[in-house]
Amino acid sequence: MSTSIFTFDLLPVAAAALGLAALYYAPTGWRRLQLSRAKHPSLAGHSRMAVRLARLMPTQRFDEQRFFDADDASTEIVDRRRASFGALSATLKRRHARSIATTQAMKPSLPDLQFTSTYRVPPPFSPLVQKELPLGPVMTAAEGHWLTDADGERFIDLAGSYGVNLFGYDFYRDCIAEGAKRVDKLGPVLGVYHPLVEENTRRILGHARMDQLSFHMSGTEAVMQAVRLARYHTGRTHLVRFCGAYHGWWDEAQPGPGNPLPAERTYTLRDMHERSLQVLRTRRDIACVLVNPLQALHPNKPAPGDGSLVDSSRRASYDRAAYAAWLKQLREVCTERNIALIFDEVFMGFRLGAGGAQDYFGVRADLVTYGKTLGGGLPVGVVCGRAAWMKRYREERPADICFARGTFNTHPYVMGAMSVFLDALETPERQRQLADQDEQQDARRARLNAALEAEGLPVRAANMSSIWTLYYTQPSRYNWMLQFFLREQGLALSWVGTGRMIFSLDFSEADFDEVLRRVVAASRAMRDGGWWSTGPEMDSNKAIKRRLLMETLGLRG
């Protein structure tokens, strides 16, 4: 009887407890579902799973036979590829012998070189490429947009110093030389402020239309500080970034493979998607949203390196109006929820115009980071923001601070070069050049695409202003080979290959005609070498990905 009564008495209590638990956990479960649906459905949107799979993925390396027939091409095509590869290898080794030798001498002591040479192409192809197509990124001279290597060979530079080179290398050489003169009496004294700091600060804030700024030593460091300030002022923990965007190499801005720690306080959401806005409207732990304007060229796709060109699914396109509309929606939600909207303009800042992405898209951010070209050829990072976001301490709580300092912040020589850069940026001539570049670059891209199409070559270019990328219109496992034919034609790319070409604004129409001629010639050599031919069973991206999965699982070598 006692047991029965005891059980009977507990039933309503248990039911009530379960009901309360359901009420408590239901919103949490719904928020988790919302977050999961807002993340990009690929592994790029699910960093924890991506890291686990990356650690389990076995090493796959093709032997020499498999290297040339990874797509089951015919014997005739394989023979053409072998001949093309051998001739290309001999040309590069002969023409750039000293540069290659110097690079190889550096490589054992420089992990950067080891990494970039290994991951320049998809890993299964890498060993033979490193052996037979070694590149020598050793340059001894620059002039305008031309580079000269250790062998005296000249290249048209399409790497752009990762975005620094906006106006041509001669311009930055002058910035550094003239800037050094402006601060020569003080020299390399650190921990004090040269008078140019006040002038530079005033001018940058005028362009950014912000209240305050802080100087840093790199773009990565500037983004780290912007996020730290957002967390400090909101009291929240998490940052939102969008799938594929790059914000430096620090832990929480680069979740997934490449980061040894899980990014516990980072949400990687879909760019230009209503579900992402819904997450921002409903969660209470989001301190800031990071936006890299360059992502407008590759929404929801990772950095377009040739090492990831496993098939021809890479695409690029740019719709300025659509991206501006998206940024306006972000602005509204961030204002409504007191979330800091951060424009990461380290790469694109001042390349889109003196007012940067804020003016270009017509959207005001709370914090903006700059770098690259602003330093006049020297390293720099800058955070600009509204005063309420920039303050690093609380008057009423003296121990509650947001600390940030750096030995080389406001280095006098950086301030000098920056001053010269700002002088040029503010001239009517440079203003017109920046205002006209979209129309000019779009027209050049159209000319290149027309020339490629006229010859039946499966390559196309897309661009966002002066930043370009190449993509491919027919299935192939060998698109990454094009970067080596471009090298043979005297075009210098960054280590990521054809995924990114950066034009400085000192290219005349005749200069671009020469680039066009060389791109078409390289593409023609690629076609004639059989690299865009394929076996009948591998004539779709879907079939190529199916084969890749089999190879990864060890079901086919």
XYZ file of C-alpha atoms in Angstrom:
557
model
C 0.000 0.000 0.000
C 2.739 2.419 0.956
C 4.527 1.802 -2.326
C 1.347 2.359 -4.285
C 0.576 5.602 -2.481
C 4.180 6.752 -2.913
C 4.064 6.043 -6.634
C 0.692 7.714 -7.021
C 1.853 10.830 -5.218
C 4.965 11.139 -7.427
C 3.196 10.844 -10.759
C 1.891 14.426 -10.904
C 5.201 15.720 -9.564
C 7.148 13.820 -12.227
C 4.771 14.974 -14.929
C 5.138 18.567 -13.810
C 8.915 18.221 -13.736
C 8.951 16.779 -17.237
C 6.701 19.570 -18.414
C 8.963 22.208 -16.921
C 12.000 20.523 -18.435
C 10.300 20.483 -21.829
C 9.476 24.155 -21.517
C 13.053 24.914 -20.490
C 14.827 22.816 -23.093
C 12.469 23.338 -26.045
C 13.734 26.848 -26.861
C 17.316 25.622 -26.502
C 16.662 22.716 -28.825
C 14.945 25.004 -31.307
C 17.850 27.439 -31.244
C 20.277 24.602 -31.851
C 18.210 23.445 -34.810
C 18.111 26.994 -36.172
C 21.885 27.260 -35.856
C 22.442 23.917 -37.563
C 20.209 24.908 -40.480
C 21.991 28.269 -40.842
C 25.399 26.652 -41.131
C 26.595 25.814 -44.611
C 25.607 22.177 -45.318
C 29.117 21.257 -46.478
C 31.990 20.317 -44.160
C 33.172 23.920 -44.426
C 30.196 24.893 -42.302
C 30.762 22.173 -39.691
C 34.306 22.675 -38.479
C 34.366 20.040 -35.745
C 33.327 17.290 -38.124
C 35.744 18.571 -40.781
C 38.673 18.401 -38.348
C 37.810 14.859 -37.317
C 37.593 13.693 -40.925
C 40.831 15.484 -41.823
C 42.644 13.594 -39.076
C 41.292 10.294 -40.339
C 41.892 10.896 -44.044
C 44.737 8.654 -45.277
C 47.609 9.837 -47.435
C 46.960 9.210 -51.118
C 49.873 9.647 -53.522
C 49.806 8.745 -57.206
C 52.677 6.913 -58.798
C 53.927 8.160 -62.155
C 51.515 6.017 -64.155
C 48.450 7.013 -62.150
C 49.511 10.677 -62.194
C 48.819 10.875 -65.934
C 45.696 8.694 -66.166
C 43.810 9.592 -62.970
C 40.720 10.109 -65.140
C 41.070 6.886 -67.188
C 42.120 8.791 -70.280
C 43.108 6.923 -73.437
C 46.684 5.858 -74.093
C 47.001 8.555 -76.748
C 45.958 11.282 -74.274
C 48.252 9.927 -71.567
C 51.180 10.021 -73.994
C 50.385 13.630 -74.899
C 50.290 14.553 -71.230
C 53.651 12.904 -70.567
C 55.247 14.765 -73.447
C 53.667 18.068 -72.385
C 54.716 17.593 -68.763
C 58.288 16.675 -69.717
C 58.688 19.680 -72.005
C 57.225 22.043 -69.401
C 59.505 20.648 -66.702
C 62.603 21.031 -68.873
C 61.709 24.634 -69.769
C 61.078 25.749 -66.196
C 64.182 24.015 -64.829
C 66.413 25.489 -67.502
C 64.972 28.986 -67.488
C 64.824 29.421 -63.712
C 67.683 27.207 -62.504
C 69.206 29.699 -60.072
C 65.858 30.746 -58.579
C 64.849 27.114 -58.099
C 68.203 26.252 -56.513
C 67.918 29.159 -54.081
C 64.379 28.131 -53.170
C 65.439 24.548 -52.553
C 68.282 25.754 -50.320
C 65.800 27.765 -48.241
C 63.137 25.094 -48.050
C 64.541 22.823 -45.280
C 64.586 25.767 -42.848
C 61.363 27.498 -43.884
C 58.102 25.685 -43.031
C 56.199 28.288 -45.079
C 57.934 27.103 -48.262
C 57.415 23.472 -47.328
C 53.709 24.075 -46.855
C 53.079 26.154 -49.976
C 55.000 23.826 -52.274
C 53.184 20.773 -50.876
C 49.680 22.212 -51.081
C 49.978 24.106 -54.367
C 48.157 21.213 -56.097
C 45.809 18.449 -54.872
C 47.822 16.139 -52.555
C 47.777 12.960 -54.686
C 49.630 14.827 -57.453
C 51.972 16.773 -55.189
C 55.124 14.572 -54.979
C 55.771 14.443 -58.725
C 54.876 18.116 -59.164
C 57.334 19.162 -56.455
C 60.050 17.082 -58.101
C 59.485 17.957 -61.754
C 57.766 21.364 -61.692
C 59.589 23.198 -58.899
C 58.885 26.906 -58.767
C 61.355 29.503 -57.584
C 59.575 32.399 -55.841
C 62.897 34.206 -55.436
C 62.769 37.686 -56.941
C 65.578 40.219 -57.076
C 63.960 43.292 -58.657
C 60.609 44.969 -59.272
C 59.498 47.716 -61.604
C 55.872 48.802 -61.899
C 54.026 45.511 -62.235
C 57.088 43.566 -63.434
C 59.212 41.210 -61.320
C 62.679 39.833 -62.104
C 63.898 36.543 -60.638
C 67.415 35.415 -59.736
C 67.976 34.239 -63.328
C 67.084 37.615 -64.825
C 63.749 36.327 -66.148
C 60.898 38.878 -66.060
C 57.321 38.208 -64.982
C 54.128 40.217 -65.106
C 53.028 40.298 -61.488
C 49.481 39.050 -60.868
C 50.092 38.202 -57.214
C 49.961 41.829 -56.108
C 51.836 41.195 -52.862
C 48.621 39.646 -51.489
C 46.749 42.907 -52.035
C 49.374 45.471 -51.063
C 50.242 46.463 -54.629
C 47.420 48.784 -55.643
C 49.344 51.510 -57.470
C 52.483 49.715 -58.721
C 55.714 48.763 -56.991
C 57.522 51.957 -57.983
C 54.887 53.898 -56.073
C 55.510 51.941 -52.844
C 59.249 52.227 -53.244
C 58.738 55.999 -53.309
C 56.377 55.821 -50.295
C 59.019 54.060 -48.244
C 61.869 56.324 -49.354
C 59.947 59.578 -48.902
C 58.346 58.317 -45.692
C 61.770 57.568 -44.217
C 62.809 61.156 -44.892
C 59.717 62.487 -43.108
C 60.615 60.669 -39.875
C 64.402 60.559 -40.234
C 65.126 62.839 -37.280
C 63.297 60.488 -34.902
C 64.278 57.248 -36.622
C 63.304 53.832 -35.220
C 62.352 55.000 -31.723
C 59.499 52.879 -30.343
C 57.006 53.570 -27.588
C 56.642 57.247 -28.518
C 54.552 59.033 -31.141
C 55.865 60.894 -34.144
C 53.719 63.945 -35.055
C 52.637 62.111 -38.234
C 50.561 59.762 -36.049
C 48.086 62.571 -35.369
C 47.884 63.513 -39.033
C 47.492 59.915 -40.239
C 44.864 59.216 -37.599
C 42.801 62.247 -38.581
C 42.944 61.380 -42.281
C 42.109 57.693 -41.893
C 39.171 58.492 -39.610
C 37.966 60.948 -42.216
C 37.918 58.244 -44.870
C 36.360 55.666 -42.535
C 33.971 58.198 -40.986
C 34.744 56.793 -37.544
C 35.629 58.350 -34.187
C 38.759 56.550 -33.027
C 41.392 54.075 -34.208
C 44.242 51.924 -32.994
C 47.346 50.875 -34.893
C 48.616 47.301 -34.983
C 51.355 45.270 -36.620
C 49.296 43.136 -38.993
C 45.824 42.637 -40.358
C 45.351 39.448 -38.349
C 46.167 41.327 -35.157
C 43.751 44.128 -36.059
C 40.884 41.654 -36.541
C 41.726 39.972 -33.232
C 41.471 43.326 -31.452
C 38.193 44.237 -33.157
C 36.633 40.971 -31.982
C 38.053 41.460 -28.486
C 36.503 44.948 -28.278
C 33.131 43.583 -29.409
C 33.209 40.930 -26.696
C 34.270 43.464 -24.086
C 31.434 45.867 -24.791
C 28.657 43.303 -25.305
C 29.658 40.857 -22.586
C 28.998 38.068 -25.103
C 31.295 35.290 -26.241
C 30.683 34.219 -29.822
C 31.670 35.611 -33.190
C 29.884 34.928 -36.461
C 31.803 34.504 -39.674
C 30.513 33.334 -43.036
C 31.426 30.140 -44.796
C 34.565 30.561 -46.904
C 35.586 33.988 -45.595
C 39.154 34.590 -44.417
C 39.966 36.767 -41.412
C 43.550 35.824 -40.649
C 45.064 32.661 -39.284
C 44.223 32.991 -35.561
C 42.291 30.187 -33.902
C 38.721 31.464 -33.723
C 38.671 33.052 -37.174
C 39.868 29.889 -38.896
C 37.818 26.956 -37.653
C 38.268 23.559 -39.223
C 41.381 21.934 -40.727
C 44.453 24.044 -40.077
C 43.411 24.888 -36.527
C 44.626 22.383 -33.889
C 41.899 23.511 -31.448
C 38.128 23.442 -31.877
C 36.711 26.926 -32.429
C 34.264 26.702 -29.543
C 33.117 30.334 -29.757
C 32.701 30.658 -33.516
C 29.585 30.185 -35.616
C 30.246 29.689 -39.336
C 27.006 30.546 -41.096
C 25.769 30.791 -44.673
C 26.496 34.023 -46.456
C 23.492 35.802 -48.003
C 20.909 33.560 -46.336
C 17.777 34.321 -44.331
C 18.487 31.517 -41.853
C 21.680 33.238 -40.801
C 19.723 36.422 -40.084
C 17.313 34.393 -37.979
C 20.193 33.059 -35.867
C 21.391 36.613 -35.288
C 17.886 37.681 -34.267
C 17.367 34.919 -31.698
C 20.672 34.016 -30.035
C 21.937 35.918 -27.000
C 25.619 34.925 -27.117
C 26.732 36.694 -30.342
C 29.136 39.599 -29.842
C 29.991 40.419 -33.450
C 29.616 39.559 -37.109
C 32.721 39.538 -39.314
C 32.337 40.443 -42.980
C 35.083 40.172 -45.583
C 33.779 42.112 -48.628
C 35.871 39.971 -50.978
C 33.591 37.040 -50.159
C 31.043 38.648 -52.488
C 33.036 37.051 -55.321
C 32.841 33.556 -53.782
C 29.788 33.405 -51.498
C 29.922 30.369 -49.201
C 33.024 28.953 -50.841
C 36.494 28.560 -49.321
C 39.564 30.431 -50.525
C 39.959 29.435 -54.191
C 43.355 27.782 -54.146
C 44.404 25.397 -56.912
C 45.248 22.817 -54.248
C 41.490 22.277 -53.905
C 40.809 22.036 -57.662
C 39.821 18.383 -57.569
C 37.226 18.914 -60.281
C 35.662 21.834 -62.182
C 32.954 22.799 -59.711
C 34.649 26.069 -58.720
C 32.578 29.040 -59.845
C 32.806 32.748 -59.219
C 30.421 35.611 -59.881
C 29.735 39.000 -58.408
C 26.495 40.918 -57.965
C 27.200 44.224 -56.255
C 23.552 45.144 -55.747
C 22.672 41.780 -54.208
C 25.604 41.876 -51.819
C 24.825 45.455 -50.807
C 21.244 44.435 -50.024
C 22.552 41.571 -47.874
C 24.869 43.889 -45.943
C 21.963 46.269 -45.281
C 19.969 43.385 -43.804
C 22.940 42.485 -41.610
C 23.217 46.097 -40.486
C 19.568 46.194 -39.442
C 19.749 42.970 -37.454
C 23.029 43.895 -35.759
C 21.614 47.283 -34.735
C 18.466 45.640 -33.399
C 20.447 43.090 -31.341
C 23.398 45.315 -30.298
C 25.826 43.084 -32.207
C 29.001 44.692 -33.526
C 29.131 44.633 -37.322
C 32.807 44.419 -38.296
C 34.011 44.984 -41.845
C 37.320 43.227 -42.317
C 38.868 45.392 -45.040
C 42.450 44.297 -44.476
C 42.540 42.980 -48.049
C 40.067 45.231 -49.854
C 40.349 48.455 -47.860
C 41.265 51.433 -50.114
C 41.236 49.079 -53.102
C 37.497 49.681 -53.503
C 37.947 53.407 -52.988
C 39.071 55.886 -50.353
C 35.935 55.164 -48.312
C 36.371 51.412 -48.574
C 33.539 48.906 -48.520
C 31.373 51.173 -46.384
C 31.086 53.737 -49.167
C 31.226 51.147 -51.951
C 28.196 49.220 -50.622
C 26.512 52.099 -48.795
C 26.520 50.400 -45.380
C 28.108 51.709 -42.157
C 29.908 49.265 -39.880
C 30.599 49.582 -36.149
C 34.245 48.587 -36.501
C 36.471 48.413 -39.590
C 39.906 46.824 -39.939
C 42.478 47.921 -42.503
C 45.945 46.782 -43.550
C 47.883 45.869 -46.690
C 48.186 48.882 -48.996
C 47.545 51.465 -46.234
C 51.072 50.929 -44.907
C 52.603 52.333 -48.082
C 54.506 49.091 -48.614
C 55.279 48.403 -44.926
C 53.358 46.101 -42.525
C 50.383 47.590 -40.698
C 46.998 46.820 -39.191
C 44.376 49.367 -38.141
C 41.093 49.164 -36.233
C 38.658 52.052 -36.698
C 35.410 52.346 -34.808
C 32.782 54.389 -33.122
C 33.942 55.717 -29.754
C 31.559 53.515 -27.777
C 33.106 50.380 -29.307
C 36.744 51.503 -29.164
C 37.043 52.388 -25.462
C 39.245 49.931 -23.535
C 38.284 50.628 -19.918
C 35.305 51.560 -17.758
C 35.375 54.737 -15.703
C 33.351 53.173 -12.908
C 35.401 49.933 -12.719
C 39.124 50.703 -13.080
C 40.214 47.056 -13.124
C 37.794 46.114 -15.912
C 39.905 46.779 -18.996
C 40.383 45.471 -22.547
C 44.145 45.417 -22.938
C 45.965 45.701 -26.271
C 49.445 46.987 -27.015
C 52.267 46.157 -29.410
C 55.937 47.061 -29.576
C 55.862 48.081 -33.223
C 52.486 49.843 -33.257
C 52.905 53.356 -34.729
C 56.451 52.547 -35.885
C 57.802 55.876 -37.207
C 58.836 54.464 -40.585
C 55.398 52.879 -41.082
C 53.783 56.194 -40.186
C 56.023 57.959 -42.706
C 55.192 55.572 -45.576
C 51.513 55.714 -44.644
C 51.569 59.508 -44.810
C 52.919 59.408 -48.360
C 50.300 56.811 -49.358
C 47.485 58.972 -47.965
C 48.841 61.993 -49.839
C 48.519 60.070 -53.107
C 45.166 58.505 -52.232
C 43.625 61.929 -51.770
C 44.726 63.398 -55.120
C 42.061 63.877 -57.829
C 44.059 61.633 -60.171
C 43.993 58.659 -57.776
C 40.373 59.313 -56.897
C 39.409 59.105 -60.579
C 41.519 55.969 -61.012
C 39.702 54.233 -58.171
C 36.286 55.464 -59.345
C 36.878 54.170 -62.898
C 38.419 50.812 -62.049
C 35.221 48.733 -61.889
C 34.213 49.692 -65.415
C 37.765 49.185 -66.653
C 38.277 45.817 -64.964
C 34.857 44.513 -66.029
C 35.595 45.432 -69.652
C 38.969 43.707 -69.540
C 37.449 40.576 -68.048
C 34.850 40.524 -70.822
C 37.608 40.813 -73.445
C 39.555 37.939 -71.929
C 36.487 35.711 -71.729
C 35.591 36.474 -75.337
C 39.104 35.532 -76.470
C 39.007 32.261 -74.516
C 35.557 31.406 -75.838
C 36.579 32.164 -79.415
C 39.255 29.467 -79.207
C 37.003 26.972 -77.449
C 39.111 27.014 -74.282
C 37.254 25.920 -71.100
C 38.520 28.768 -68.903
C 36.684 31.880 -67.764
C 37.474 34.782 -65.468
C 35.303 36.516 -62.879
C 36.213 39.628 -60.951
C 35.309 41.905 -58.111
C 36.927 45.159 -59.095
C 40.688 44.487 -59.461
C 40.572 41.011 -57.839
C 40.128 38.198 -60.338
C 39.724 34.445 -60.276
C 39.704 31.805 -63.008
C 37.220 28.958 -63.173
C 36.691 26.066 -65.570
C 33.721 25.124 -67.718
C 34.254 21.428 -68.375
C 35.016 18.548 -65.973
C 38.682 17.817 -65.368
C 41.008 16.551 -62.654
C 43.899 18.610 -64.042
C 42.766 22.241 -63.976
C 45.493 23.006 -61.413
C 48.103 22.391 -64.143
C 47.219 25.720 -65.774
C 49.201 27.658 -63.164
C 52.431 26.068 -64.457
C 51.678 26.946 -68.071
C 50.959 30.509 -66.955
C 54.346 30.486 -65.231
C 55.949 29.336 -68.463
C 54.285 32.333 -70.149
C 55.868 34.701 -67.635
C 52.866 35.389 -65.391
C 53.584 35.355 -61.655
C 50.750 34.137 -59.408
C 50.608 33.774 -55.642
C 50.991 30.272 -54.229
C 47.222 29.647 -54.339
C 47.448 29.657 -58.133
C 44.690 30.594 -60.567
C 42.146 31.140 -57.810
C 43.327 34.678 -57.281
C 44.841 37.258 -59.598
C 45.382 40.759 -58.229
C 45.814 43.624 -60.655
C 47.580 46.834 -59.723
C 46.104 49.934 -61.311
C 49.205 50.812 -63.323
C 48.244 48.357 -66.095
C 47.618 50.172 -69.370
C 45.389 48.678 -72.047
C 48.532 47.551 -73.885
C 49.783 45.917 -70.680
C 46.524 44.049 -70.269
C 46.580 42.975 -73.913
C 49.887 41.269 -73.125
C 48.339 39.503 -70.124
C 45.436 38.383 -72.311
C 47.796 37.028 -74.953
C 49.752 35.051 -72.380
C 46.680 33.614 -70.649
C 45.302 32.430 -73.996
C 48.692 30.960 -74.975
C 48.958 29.078 -71.673
C 45.403 27.771 -72.030
C 46.127 26.675 -75.567
C 49.208 24.731 -74.385
C 47.105 23.152 -71.659
C 44.529 22.005 -74.196
C 47.098 20.752 -76.676
C 48.805 18.769 -73.927
C 45.627 16.770 -73.368
C 45.011 18.011 -69.823
C 41.400 18.914 -70.553
C 40.603 15.642 -72.307
C 39.109 12.940 -70.137
C 37.999 9.340 -70.160
C 34.335 8.592 -70.959
C 33.601 7.498 -67.387
C 34.932 10.762 -65.920
C 33.061 13.326 -67.978
C 31.155 14.937 -65.103
C 32.077 16.553 -61.807
C 29.856 14.023 -60.052
C 31.827 11.122 -61.523
C 35.113 12.754 -60.559
C 33.979 13.209 -56.958
C 32.799 9.604 -56.840
C 36.264 8.488 -57.954
C 37.909 10.728 -55.357
C 35.823 9.132 -52.618
C 36.835 5.657 -53.778
C 40.500 6.655 -53.798
C 40.248 8.154 -50.328
C 38.684 4.954 -48.993
C 41.421 2.924 -50.621
C 39.019 1.227 -53.012
C 40.947 2.423 -56.039
C 44.570 3.543 -56.320
